Short mmCIF file of C-alpha atoms in Angstrom, two decimals:
data_model
loop_
_atom_site.label_atom_id
_atom_site.label_comp_id
_atom_site.label_asym_id
_atom_site.label_seq_id
_atom_site.Cartn_x
_atom_site.Cartn_y
_atom_site.Cartn_z
CA UNK A 117 46.39 -10.76 -15.92
CA UNK A 118 44.67 -13.57 -14.33
CA UNK A 119 40.54 -13.06 -13.70
CA UNK A 120 40.08 -11.86 -10.09
CA UNK A 121 37.30 -14.43 -9.01
CA UNK A 122 35.78 -11.68 -7.09
CA UNK A 123 35.24 -9.50 -9.99
CA UNK A 124 32.51 -9.39 -12.75
CA UNK A 125 33.32 -9.07 -15.86
CA UNK A 126 30.80 -7.48 -18.45
CA UNK A 127 31.12 -7.58 -22.22
CA UNK A 128 31.18 -4.09 -23.37
CA UNK A 129 28.83 -4.87 -26.54
CA UNK A 130 26.07 -6.84 -24.49
CA UNK A 131 26.53 -4.63 -21.30
CA UNK A 132 23.84 -1.57 -21.05
CA UNK A 133 25.58 1.39 -18.94
CA UNK A 134 22.08 2.57 -18.06
CA UNK A 135 21.27 0.25 -15.21
CA UNK A 136 20.65 1.34 -11.23
CA UNK A 137 24.23 1.45 -9.77
CA UNK A 138 26.26 1.23 -12.96
CA UNK A 139 26.82 4.59 -14.60
CA UNK A 140 30.06 6.45 -13.83
CA UNK A 141 27.85 9.63 -13.86
CA UNK A 142 25.64 8.35 -10.92
CA UNK A 143 27.69 6.42 -8.29
CA UNK A 144 31.20 5.95 -9.88
CA UNK A 145 31.30 2.96 -10.24
CA UNK A 146 33.43 1.16 -12.75
CA UNK A 147 30.59 -0.52 -15.07
CA UNK A 148 32.95 -3.66 -16.42
CA UNK A 149 34.81 -4.72 -12.79
CA UNK A 150 32.83 -4.47 -9.98
CA UNK A 151 34.26 -5.94 -6.87
CA UNK A 152 31.88 -8.15 -5.02
CA UNK A 153 31.99 -7.94 -1.43
CA UNK A 154 33.06 -10.31 1.21
CA UNK A 155 30.58 -11.08 3.90
CA UNK A 156 31.05 -11.90 7.51
CA UNK A 157 29.73 -14.87 8.58
CA UNK A 158 26.36 -15.03 9.84
CA UNK A 159 26.33 -15.25 13.89
CA UNK A 160 25.33 -18.34 15.71
CA UNK A 161 22.73 -16.45 17.78
CA UNK A 162 20.59 -13.50 17.57
CA UNK A 163 21.80 -10.43 19.24
CA UNK A 164 20.72 -6.88 19.23
CA UNK A 165 22.41 -4.09 17.33
CA UNK A 166 22.37 -0.73 17.75
CA UNK A 167 22.87 1.49 14.36
CA UNK A 168 22.52 5.13 13.68
CA UNK A 169 21.43 6.25 9.85
CA UNK A 170 22.55 9.06 8.71
CA UNK A 171 21.50 11.32 5.54
CA UNK A 172 24.60 12.34 4.40
CA UNK A 173 24.93 15.74 3.32
CA UNK A 174 22.26 16.99 5.05
CA UNK A 175 22.59 19.85 6.97
CA UNK A 176 21.40 20.38 10.07
CA UNK A 177 22.05 16.71 10.04
CA UNK A 178 19.06 14.06 9.41
CA UNK A 179 19.58 11.12 11.19
CA UNK A 180 17.71 7.75 12.83
CA UNK A 181 18.82 5.60 15.61
CA UNK A 182 17.52 1.97 15.57
CA UNK A 183 17.69 -1.08 17.18
CA UNK A 184 17.71 -4.14 15.16
CA UNK A 185 17.37 -7.91 15.10
CA UNK A 186 21.24 -9.03 13.39
CA UNK A 187 19.34 -11.47 11.58
CA UNK A 188 17.45 -9.08 9.46
CA UNK A 189 17.97 -9.67 5.71
CA UNK A 190 18.72 -6.38 3.96
CA UNK A 191 15.82 -6.53 2.37
CA UNK A 192 13.60 -6.30 5.25
CA UNK A 193 16.02 -3.29 6.23
CA UNK A 194 15.51 -1.69 3.31
CA UNK A 195 11.57 -1.72 4.23
CA UNK A 196 12.84 -0.53 7.92
CA UNK A 197 15.02 2.40 6.61
CA UNK A 198 11.97 3.99 4.30
CA UNK A 199 9.54 3.75 7.14
CA UNK A 200 11.65 5.35 10.00
CA UNK A 201 13.53 7.65 7.42
CA UNK A 202 9.91 8.65 5.85
CA UNK A 203 10.52 7.83 2.53
CA UNK A 204 7.97 6.00 0.44
CA UNK A 205 9.46 3.70 -1.48
CA UNK A 206 8.98 5.33 -5.22
CA UNK A 207 12.45 4.77 -6.18
CA UNK A 208 15.04 2.03 -7.07
CA UNK A 209 17.84 1.50 -4.19
CA UNK A 210 21.16 -0.32 -3.17
CA UNK A 211 22.96 -1.23 -0.35
CA UNK A 212 27.18 -1.10 -0.65
CA UNK A 213 29.31 -2.98 1.90
CA UNK A 214 31.47 -1.02 3.97
CA UNK A 215 32.86 -1.59 6.47
CA UNK A 216 35.44 1.06 6.19
CA UNK A 217 35.01 4.16 3.89
CA UNK A 218 32.26 3.97 0.74
CA UNK A 219 34.56 2.11 -2.20
CA UNK A 220 32.98 2.88 -5.15
CA UNK A 221 34.40 -0.23 -7.28
CA UNK A 222 32.35 -2.46 -4.37
CA UNK A 223 29.40 -3.82 -6.56
CA UNK A 224 25.98 -3.01 -4.63
CA UNK A 225 23.84 -5.86 -3.16
CA UNK A 226 21.21 -6.67 -5.81
CA UNK A 227 17.31 -5.94 -6.08
CA UNK A 228 14.94 -7.84 -7.74
CA UNK A 229 14.49 -4.96 -10.53
CA UNK A 230 18.91 -5.55 -11.14
CA UNK A 231 17.98 -9.27 -11.64
CA UNK A 232 15.17 -8.63 -14.09
CA UNK A 233 17.91 -6.36 -15.98
CA UNK A 234 19.99 -9.05 -15.97
CA UNK A 235 22.93 -8.33 -13.36
CA UNK A 236 24.61 -10.41 -11.58
CA UNK A 237 25.84 -10.90 -8.00
CA UNK A 238 24.51 -11.26 -4.34
CA UNK A 239 20.80 -10.97 -4.06
CA UNK A 240 20.27 -8.40 -1.09
CA UNK A 241 17.42 -10.79 0.04
CA UNK A 242 20.22 -13.36 0.88
CA UNK A 243 22.11 -11.09 2.67
CA UNK A 244 22.09 -10.72 6.59
CA UNK A 245 22.57 -7.40 8.64
CA UNK A 246 25.54 -9.25 11.00
CA UNK A 247 26.95 -10.43 7.05
CA UNK A 248 27.47 -6.79 6.60
CA UNK A 249 27.97 -4.89 10.66
CA UNK A 250 30.58 -6.81 12.70
CA UNK A 251 31.50 -4.85 15.16
CA UNK A 252 31.14 -1.35 16.21
CA UNK A 253 32.33 1.41 13.74
CA UNK A 254 31.67 -1.14 10.72
CA UNK A 255 29.14 1.01 8.06
CA UNK A 256 26.86 0.01 5.32
CA UNK A 257 25.79 2.42 2.84
CA UNK A 258 22.69 2.83 1.42
CA UNK A 259 21.18 4.97 -1.74
CA UNK A 260 17.89 5.93 -2.32
CA UNK A 261 16.60 7.40 -5.48
CA UNK A 262 19.18 7.69 -8.02
CA UNK A 263 18.45 10.55 -9.51
CA UNK A 264 18.46 12.33 -6.36
CA UNK A 265 20.76 10.50 -5.08
CA UNK A 266 19.79 10.21 -1.21
CA UNK A 267 23.41 8.55 0.54
CA UNK A 268 22.96 7.18 3.91
CA UNK A 269 25.51 5.69 6.17
CA UNK A 270 24.88 2.84 8.79
CA UNK A 271 27.20 2.77 11.79
CA UNK A 272 26.74 0.22 14.08
CA UNK A 273 27.04 1.46 17.32
CA UNK A 274 26.50 -1.35 19.99
CA UNK A 275 26.36 -5.06 20.01
CA UNK A 276 24.22 -6.22 22.70
CA UNK A 277 22.42 -9.80 23.72
CA UNK A 278 19.03 -10.55 22.69
CA UNK A 279 16.24 -10.29 24.97
CA UNK A 280 13.13 -12.34 24.54
CA UNK A 281 10.00 -9.69 24.06
CA UNK A 282 12.87 -7.77 21.72
CA UNK A 283 11.04 -6.42 18.94
CA UNK A 284 13.11 -6.74 15.49
CA UNK A 285 13.38 -2.72 14.72
CA UNK A 286 12.87 0.01 17.13
CA UNK A 287 13.19 3.26 16.65
CA UNK A 288 15.15 4.99 19.56
CA UNK A 289 16.00 8.74 18.37
CA UNK A 290 16.33 10.83 15.76
CA UNK A 291 16.19 14.42 14.57
CA UNK A 292 14.52 16.15 11.64
CA UNK A 293 11.89 15.36 8.87
CA UNK A 294 12.39 13.33 5.97
CA UNK A 295 12.84 15.43 2.83
CA UNK A 296 10.23 15.38 0.15
CA UNK A 297 10.74 13.16 -2.87
CA UNK A 298 11.65 14.31 -5.55
CA UNK A 299 13.18 17.75 -4.46
CA UNK A 300 16.08 17.41 -6.20
CA UNK A 301 18.47 15.88 -3.51
CA UNK A 302 20.68 17.83 -1.20
CA UNK A 303 20.70 20.91 -3.55
CA UNK A 304 17.00 20.83 -4.31
CA UNK A 305 16.26 20.49 -0.47
CA UNK A 306 18.51 23.34 1.03
CA UNK A 307 16.63 25.58 -1.78
CA UNK A 308 13.52 24.35 -0.36
CA UNK A 309 14.51 25.23 2.99
CA UNK A 310 15.17 28.86 2.12
CA UNK A 311 11.60 29.21 0.40
CA UNK A 312 10.02 28.30 3.33
CA UNK A 313 12.22 30.24 5.51
CA UNK A 314 11.69 33.40 3.02
CA UNK A 315 15.12 33.74 1.77
CA UNK A 316 14.13 33.63 -1.57
CA UNK A 317 16.50 36.89 -2.61
CA UNK A 318 17.18 36.34 -6.12
CA UNK A 319 15.08 33.44 -7.01
CA UNK A 320 12.52 33.71 -9.39
CA UNK A 321 9.04 33.89 -7.70
CA UNK A 322 6.76 32.05 -9.89
CA UNK A 323 9.60 28.76 -9.20
CA UNK A 324 9.41 29.52 -5.75
CA UNK A 325 5.74 29.84 -5.64
CA UNK A 326 5.42 26.41 -8.02
CA UNK A 327 7.63 24.72 -5.38
CA UNK A 328 6.16 25.99 -2.19
CA UNK A 329 2.66 25.16 -3.42
CA UNK A 330 4.22 21.40 -4.99
CA UNK A 331 5.74 20.88 -0.72
CA UNK A 332 3.51 18.34 1.09
CA UNK A 333 0.71 19.97 2.92
CA UNK A 334 2.20 21.32 6.20
CA UNK A 335 5.79 20.30 5.42
CA UNK A 336 7.76 21.11 8.72
CA UNK A 337 11.48 20.24 8.33
CA UNK A 338 11.78 20.15 12.13
CA UNK A 339 9.49 17.41 12.99
CA UNK A 340 10.13 13.97 14.02
CA UNK A 341 8.34 11.94 15.89
CA UNK A 342 10.25 8.46 17.74
CA UNK A 343 6.48 7.13 18.42
CA UNK A 344 4.83 7.27 14.97
CA UNK A 345 7.59 5.82 13.63
CA UNK A 346 7.78 2.56 16.13
CA UNK A 347 3.89 2.96 15.37
CA UNK A 348 4.56 2.35 11.86
CA UNK A 349 7.07 -0.65 12.40
CA UNK A 350 4.95 -2.46 14.62
CA UNK A 351 3.25 -4.14 12.24
CA UNK A 352 1.77 -8.15 12.21
CA UNK A 353 3.13 -10.20 9.95
CA UNK A 354 1.26 -10.82 6.82
CA UNK A 355 -1.39 -13.54 7.01
CA UNK A 356 -0.78 -16.07 4.35
CA UNK A 357 -3.25 -14.80 1.31
CA UNK A 358 -4.10 -18.47 -0.43
CA UNK A 359 -7.67 -18.27 0.45
CA UNK A 360 -8.19 -14.55 -0.40
CA UNK A 361 -8.65 -12.75 -3.89
CA UNK A 362 -5.58 -12.08 -5.48
CA UNK A 363 -5.75 -8.61 -5.96
CA UNK A 364 -5.31 -8.45 -2.55
CA UNK A 365 -1.67 -9.34 -2.78
CA UNK A 366 -1.24 -7.44 -6.10
CA UNK A 367 -2.47 -4.25 -3.76
CA UNK A 368 0.61 -4.80 -1.15
CA UNK A 369 2.90 -5.01 -4.41
CA UNK A 370 1.46 -1.24 -5.33
CA UNK A 371 1.34 0.18 -2.18
CA UNK A 372 4.86 1.91 -1.16
CA UNK A 373 5.98 3.57 1.37
CA UNK A 374 4.70 3.59 4.97
CA UNK A 375 1.14 2.85 3.30
CA UNK A 376 2.06 -0.69 2.97
CA UNK A 377 2.42 -1.22 7.02
CA UNK A 378 -1.01 0.63 7.07
CA UNK A 379 -2.28 -1.90 4.48
CA UNK A 380 -0.57 -5.08 6.17
CA UNK A 381 -2.33 -4.47 9.60
CA UNK A 382 -6.01 -3.47 7.91
CA UNK A 383 -5.52 -6.82 6.19
CA UNK A 384 -4.49 -9.04 9.15
CA UNK A 385 -7.49 -7.69 11.01
CA UNK A 386 -9.88 -8.17 8.02
CA UNK A 387 -8.98 -11.84 7.63
CA UNK A 388 -10.06 -12.76 10.73
CA UNK A 389 -13.19 -14.87 11.54
CA UNK A 390 -14.71 -17.78 9.46
CA UNK A 391 -15.93 -18.43 6.10
CA UNK A 392 -19.41 -17.93 6.35
CA UNK A 393 -22.13 -20.36 7.06
CA UNK A 394 -24.17 -22.10 4.68
CA UNK A 395 -27.37 -20.06 6.68
CA UNK A 396 -25.02 -17.03 6.67
CA UNK A 397 -24.69 -17.39 2.84
CA UNK A 398 -28.29 -17.77 2.31
CA UNK A 399 -28.89 -14.50 4.50
CA UNK A 400 -26.49 -12.46 2.22
CA UNK A 401 -28.09 -13.59 -0.56
CA UNK A 402 -31.46 -12.94 0.40
CA UNK A 403 -32.40 -9.35 -1.23
CA UNK A 404 -30.72 -10.38 -4.84
CA UNK A 405 -32.45 -13.70 -4.70
CA UNK A 406 -35.87 -12.04 -3.75
CA UNK A 407 -35.07 -9.18 -6.62
CA UNK A 408 -34.42 -11.91 -9.23
CA UNK A 409 -37.48 -13.95 -8.29
CA UNK A 410 -39.75 -10.61 -8.31
CA UNK A 411 -38.36 -9.83 -12.17
CA UNK A 412 -39.24 -13.35 -12.86
CA UNK A 413 -40.44 -13.25 -17.07
CA UNK A 414 -40.08 -9.53 -17.12
CA UNK A 415 -40.96 -5.96 -15.96
CA UNK A 416 -42.08 -3.24 -18.34
CA UNK A 417 -40.66 -0.23 -16.38
CA UNK A 418 -41.55 3.56 -16.39
CA UNK A 419 -41.11 5.73 -19.42
CA UNK A 420 -38.31 7.27 -17.89
CA UNK A 421 -37.00 3.64 -16.64
CA UNK A 422 -37.94 2.44 -13.18
CA UNK A 423 -39.35 -0.06 -11.62
CA UNK A 424 -42.86 0.35 -11.22
CA UNK A 425 -44.53 1.88 -8.13
CA UNK A 426 -46.40 -1.23 -6.92
CA UNK A 427 -43.30 -3.24 -7.83
CA UNK A 428 -41.00 -0.52 -5.87
CA UNK A 429 -43.76 -0.47 -3.07
CA UNK A 430 -43.43 -4.71 -2.67
CA UNK A 431 -39.40 -4.88 -2.48
CA UNK A 432 -39.92 -1.98 -0.03
CA UNK A 433 -42.19 -4.01 2.23
CA UNK A 434 -40.63 -7.40 1.84
CA UNK A 435 -36.86 -6.87 2.48
CA UNK A 436 -38.09 -4.32 5.34
CA UNK A 437 -36.12 -1.36 4.48
CA UNK A 438 -38.07 0.95 5.68
CA UNK A 439 -35.75 0.78 8.79
CA UNK A 440 -32.97 1.72 6.39
CA UNK A 441 -34.49 4.64 4.32
CA UNK A 442 -37.33 7.85 5.29
CA UNK A 443 -39.93 7.86 2.59
CA UNK A 444 -43.35 6.06 0.87
CA UNK A 445 -41.35 3.31 -1.02
CA UNK A 446 -43.10 3.85 -3.76
CA UNK A 447 -40.70 5.82 -6.29
CA UNK A 448 -37.53 3.54 -6.87
CA UNK A 449 -35.71 7.19 -7.78
CA UNK A 450 -36.65 8.44 -4.36
CA UNK A 451 -36.13 4.64 -2.71
CA UNK A 452 -32.33 4.38 -2.71
CA UNK A 453 -32.17 1.16 -1.24
CA UNK A 454 -34.00 -0.45 -3.89
CA UNK A 455 -32.58 2.10 -6.76
CA UNK A 456 -29.07 0.23 -5.75
CA UNK A 457 -29.91 -2.75 -5.36
CA UNK A 458 -31.50 -3.14 -8.90
CA UNK A 459 -28.56 -1.21 -10.44
CA UNK A 460 -26.40 -3.14 -9.04
CA UNK A 461 -27.70 -6.43 -9.71
CA UNK A 462 -27.65 -5.03 -13.64
CA UNK A 463 -23.94 -4.17 -13.24
CA UNK A 464 -23.23 -7.83 -11.79
CA UNK A 465 -25.00 -9.34 -14.83
CA UNK A 466 -27.72 -10.90 -12.90
CA UNK A 467 -30.25 -8.59 -14.68
CA UNK A 468 -30.67 -7.15 -18.41
CA UNK A 469 -32.33 -3.79 -19.07
CA UNK A 470 -33.48 -3.01 -22.21
CA UNK A 471 -36.03 -1.36 -24.48
CA UNK A 472 -37.88 -0.26 -21.92
CA UNK A 473 -37.84 -3.73 -20.11
CA UNK A 474 -36.13 -5.28 -17.12
CA UNK A 475 -35.00 -9.24 -17.55
CA UNK A 476 -33.65 -12.03 -15.80
CA UNK A 477 -30.20 -12.62 -17.74
CA UNK A 478 -29.15 -16.33 -18.32
CA UNK A 479 -27.00 -16.19 -15.34
CA UNK A 480 -29.70 -14.98 -12.88
CA UNK A 481 -31.86 -17.37 -13.74
CA UNK A 482 -29.20 -19.96 -13.34
CA UNK A 483 -27.77 -18.70 -9.78
CA UNK A 484 -31.77 -17.96 -8.66
CA UNK A 485 -31.95 -20.71 -6.51
CA UNK A 486 -28.20 -21.42 -5.31
CA UNK A 487 -27.44 -19.26 -2.77
CA UNK A 488 -23.67 -20.53 -2.78
CA UNK A 489 -22.95 -19.93 -6.47
CA UNK A 490 -24.86 -16.75 -6.60
CA UNK A 491 -22.69 -15.24 -3.75
CA UNK A 492 -19.61 -16.93 -5.90
CA UNK A 493 -21.04 -14.91 -9.27
CA UNK A 494 -21.13 -11.77 -7.33
CA UNK A 495 -17.62 -11.97 -5.73
CA UNK A 496 -16.17 -13.15 -9.15
CA UNK A 497 -17.47 -9.30 -10.38
CA UNK A 498 -16.74 -7.01 -7.44
CA UNK A 499 -14.48 -4.69 -7.20
CA UNK A 500 -16.38 -2.63 -9.66
CA UNK A 501 -15.87 0.49 -11.74
CA UNK A 502 -13.15 2.49 -13.14
CA UNK A 503 -9.08 1.62 -12.22
CA UNK A 504 -9.45 4.25 -9.35
CA UNK A 505 -12.95 2.76 -8.22
CA UNK A 506 -11.19 -0.71 -8.16
CA UNK A 507 -8.86 0.08 -6.03
CA UNK A 508 -10.95 2.06 -3.40
CA UNK A 509 -14.20 -0.38 -3.23
CA UNK A 510 -11.37 -3.19 -2.76
CA UNK A 511 -9.60 -1.12 0.46
CA UNK A 512 -13.27 0.07 1.25
CA UNK A 513 -14.10 -3.77 1.60
CA UNK A 514 -11.23 -4.44 3.30
CA UNK A 515 -12.11 -1.57 5.92
CA UNK A 516 -15.25 -3.02 6.36
CA UNK A 517 -14.41 -6.62 7.29
CA UNK A 518 -12.01 -5.11 9.67
CA UNK A 519 -15.24 -3.87 11.71
CA UNK A 520 -14.42 -0.29 10.70
CA UNK A 521 -17.11 2.49 9.41
CA UNK A 522 -15.57 3.49 6.06
CA UNK A 523 -16.60 7.39 6.59
CA UNK A 524 -14.61 7.01 9.90
CA UNK A 525 -11.71 5.36 8.52
CA UNK A 526 -11.51 7.66 5.13
CA UNK A 527 -8.05 8.91 6.42
CA UNK A 528 -6.70 5.59 6.56
CA UNK A 529 -8.62 4.95 2.78
CA UNK A 530 -6.60 7.75 1.77
CA UNK A 531 -3.63 6.93 3.10
CA UNK A 532 -3.46 3.53 1.11
CA UNK A 533 -4.86 5.11 -1.95
CA UNK A 534 -2.20 7.90 -1.67
CA UNK A 535 0.13 5.29 -1.28
CA UNK A 536 -0.78 3.25 -4.89
CA UNK A 537 -0.72 7.02 -6.55
CA UNK A 538 -3.67 8.52 -6.54
CA UNK A 539 -4.51 12.18 -6.36
CA UNK A 540 -7.01 14.57 -6.10
CA UNK A 541 -6.25 18.28 -6.57
CA UNK A 542 -6.75 19.89 -3.25
CA UNK A 543 -6.72 17.92 0.36
CA UNK A 544 -9.71 15.92 -0.52
CA UNK A 545 -8.43 12.18 -1.18
CA UNK A 546 -10.06 10.86 2.05
CA UNK A 547 -13.61 12.00 1.06
CA UNK A 548 -12.53 11.20 -2.94
CA UNK A 549 -11.65 7.76 -1.62
CA UNK A 550 -15.00 7.24 0.39
CA UNK A 551 -16.62 8.19 -3.16
CA UNK A 552 -15.47 6.26 -5.34
CA UNK A 553 -15.85 3.24 -3.41
CA UNK A 554 -19.68 3.57 -3.99
CA UNK A 555 -20.01 1.27 -7.30
CA UNK A 556 -18.58 -1.71 -4.70
CA UNK A 557 -20.30 -0.38 -1.58
CA UNK A 558 -23.85 -0.96 -3.49
CA UNK A 559 -22.94 -4.49 -3.93
CA UNK A 560 -22.33 -4.78 0.24
CA UNK A 561 -25.14 -2.81 0.92
CA UNK A 562 -27.17 -5.32 -1.26
CA UNK A 563 -25.90 -8.23 0.45
CA UNK A 564 -25.76 -6.78 3.85
CA UNK A 565 -28.26 -4.04 4.41
CA UNK A 566 -27.73 -0.46 5.21
CA UNK A 567 -28.15 -0.76 8.91
CA UNK A 568 -27.48 -4.48 9.47
CA UNK A 569 -24.76 -3.99 11.70
CA UNK A 570 -24.28 -7.93 12.19
CA UNK A 571 -23.59 -8.49 8.61
CA UNK A 572 -21.28 -5.75 6.52
CA UNK A 573 -18.19 -7.42 7.79
CA UNK A 574 -19.11 -10.97 7.14
CA UNK A 575 -20.51 -9.80 3.87
CA UNK A 576 -17.23 -8.01 3.27
CA UNK A 577 -14.86 -10.98 3.96
CA UNK A 578 -17.23 -13.27 1.70
CA UNK A 579 -16.47 -10.89 -1.12
CA UNK A 580 -12.77 -10.41 -0.59
CA UNK A 581 -12.40 -14.44 -0.35
CA UNK A 582 -11.30 -16.47 -3.54
CA UNK A 583 -14.29 -17.21 -5.71
#
């Protein structure tokens, strides 16, 4: 039989049968002959599609109605579905073309993961929505989490002219909350609903207690808000990151689900404003410079390992810390601004503490009279701490650069940290994220002072730029 040009042939000896979307037991695909979808021609003008997305087999129904730009790519649609439904983008996914009922012999569009696995076919990022949906009643299929198997049917309901000012994605209706991630698919979700309703007859009591405790705090299966979805969808375009730390781009690749929209809005605000001027760089580095000059050829520490009282008093007075701290300013362990300035300078490699003496390092001696180079050195060392502290520190810098107070914005920090995957016992991730940022924020305070409202956002932006 001649080969069909629309069929991809996979030699059995070299083809892994465990790749997502190709396991007969998982999706029902024939792993050796998947028919490639035939795309529709692109529309010459953008139009507005109204689609309804249903979570298959969910009872009562879980659905969303969206207005979408017809020229969105499927990779963009994936992000929109994740937000609109309420998933966290923690698992793999596939789109499969209709336009009629789902045909398991049709190859899914490929994700970047599939390409890394060596799959062949059409990349979803290269396919537009108007190439898979043409007229009302056409369908597109979306599967998320191949383990739980959350199947979605996307039906085109209406095609209308595009109006200037329309948003590329808007939620206009919907019903019921998204199931929790990793709940066990539709059967596991139905079991969880029964437990929430108190219908646990015949269930193991320990299992009931475990699953109810595992559900998200305050989970309400009836809860759905169009406004909340649109707030998450209404995110600005991501600014160019060329001038900013590589860790910011990496953060976007690691933050999953709706928190990615939070991060996008935060970064857009954080990057507003020019780089610091020469005078501003001098003001930012003044405290570290003064500390380095004070240490000079070295200082003998007290028996407890602290700066001598006379030195503490000098720093406290010269750096005008009396408006930041209440006290005599003569004991380092009781004068936190001085303590954190000195300890952060040590962590940054500017000072060295050894054998009862504090000395300036070779790097510190080289940088003490060069504010610009000193700021670049400091920026190259942060964020500080263990992995969770570095992530929290980077988020804290972004929040500060956006002009916000970290403590008041700790719930935002918690959402982003949760999107990365950090967890704590109980419901205290906001406070944990706030305290995890301390090593980095101590450096920020060393640059900007504790109460100087004119410098923290400037200092944070300076540290977020590429060293």
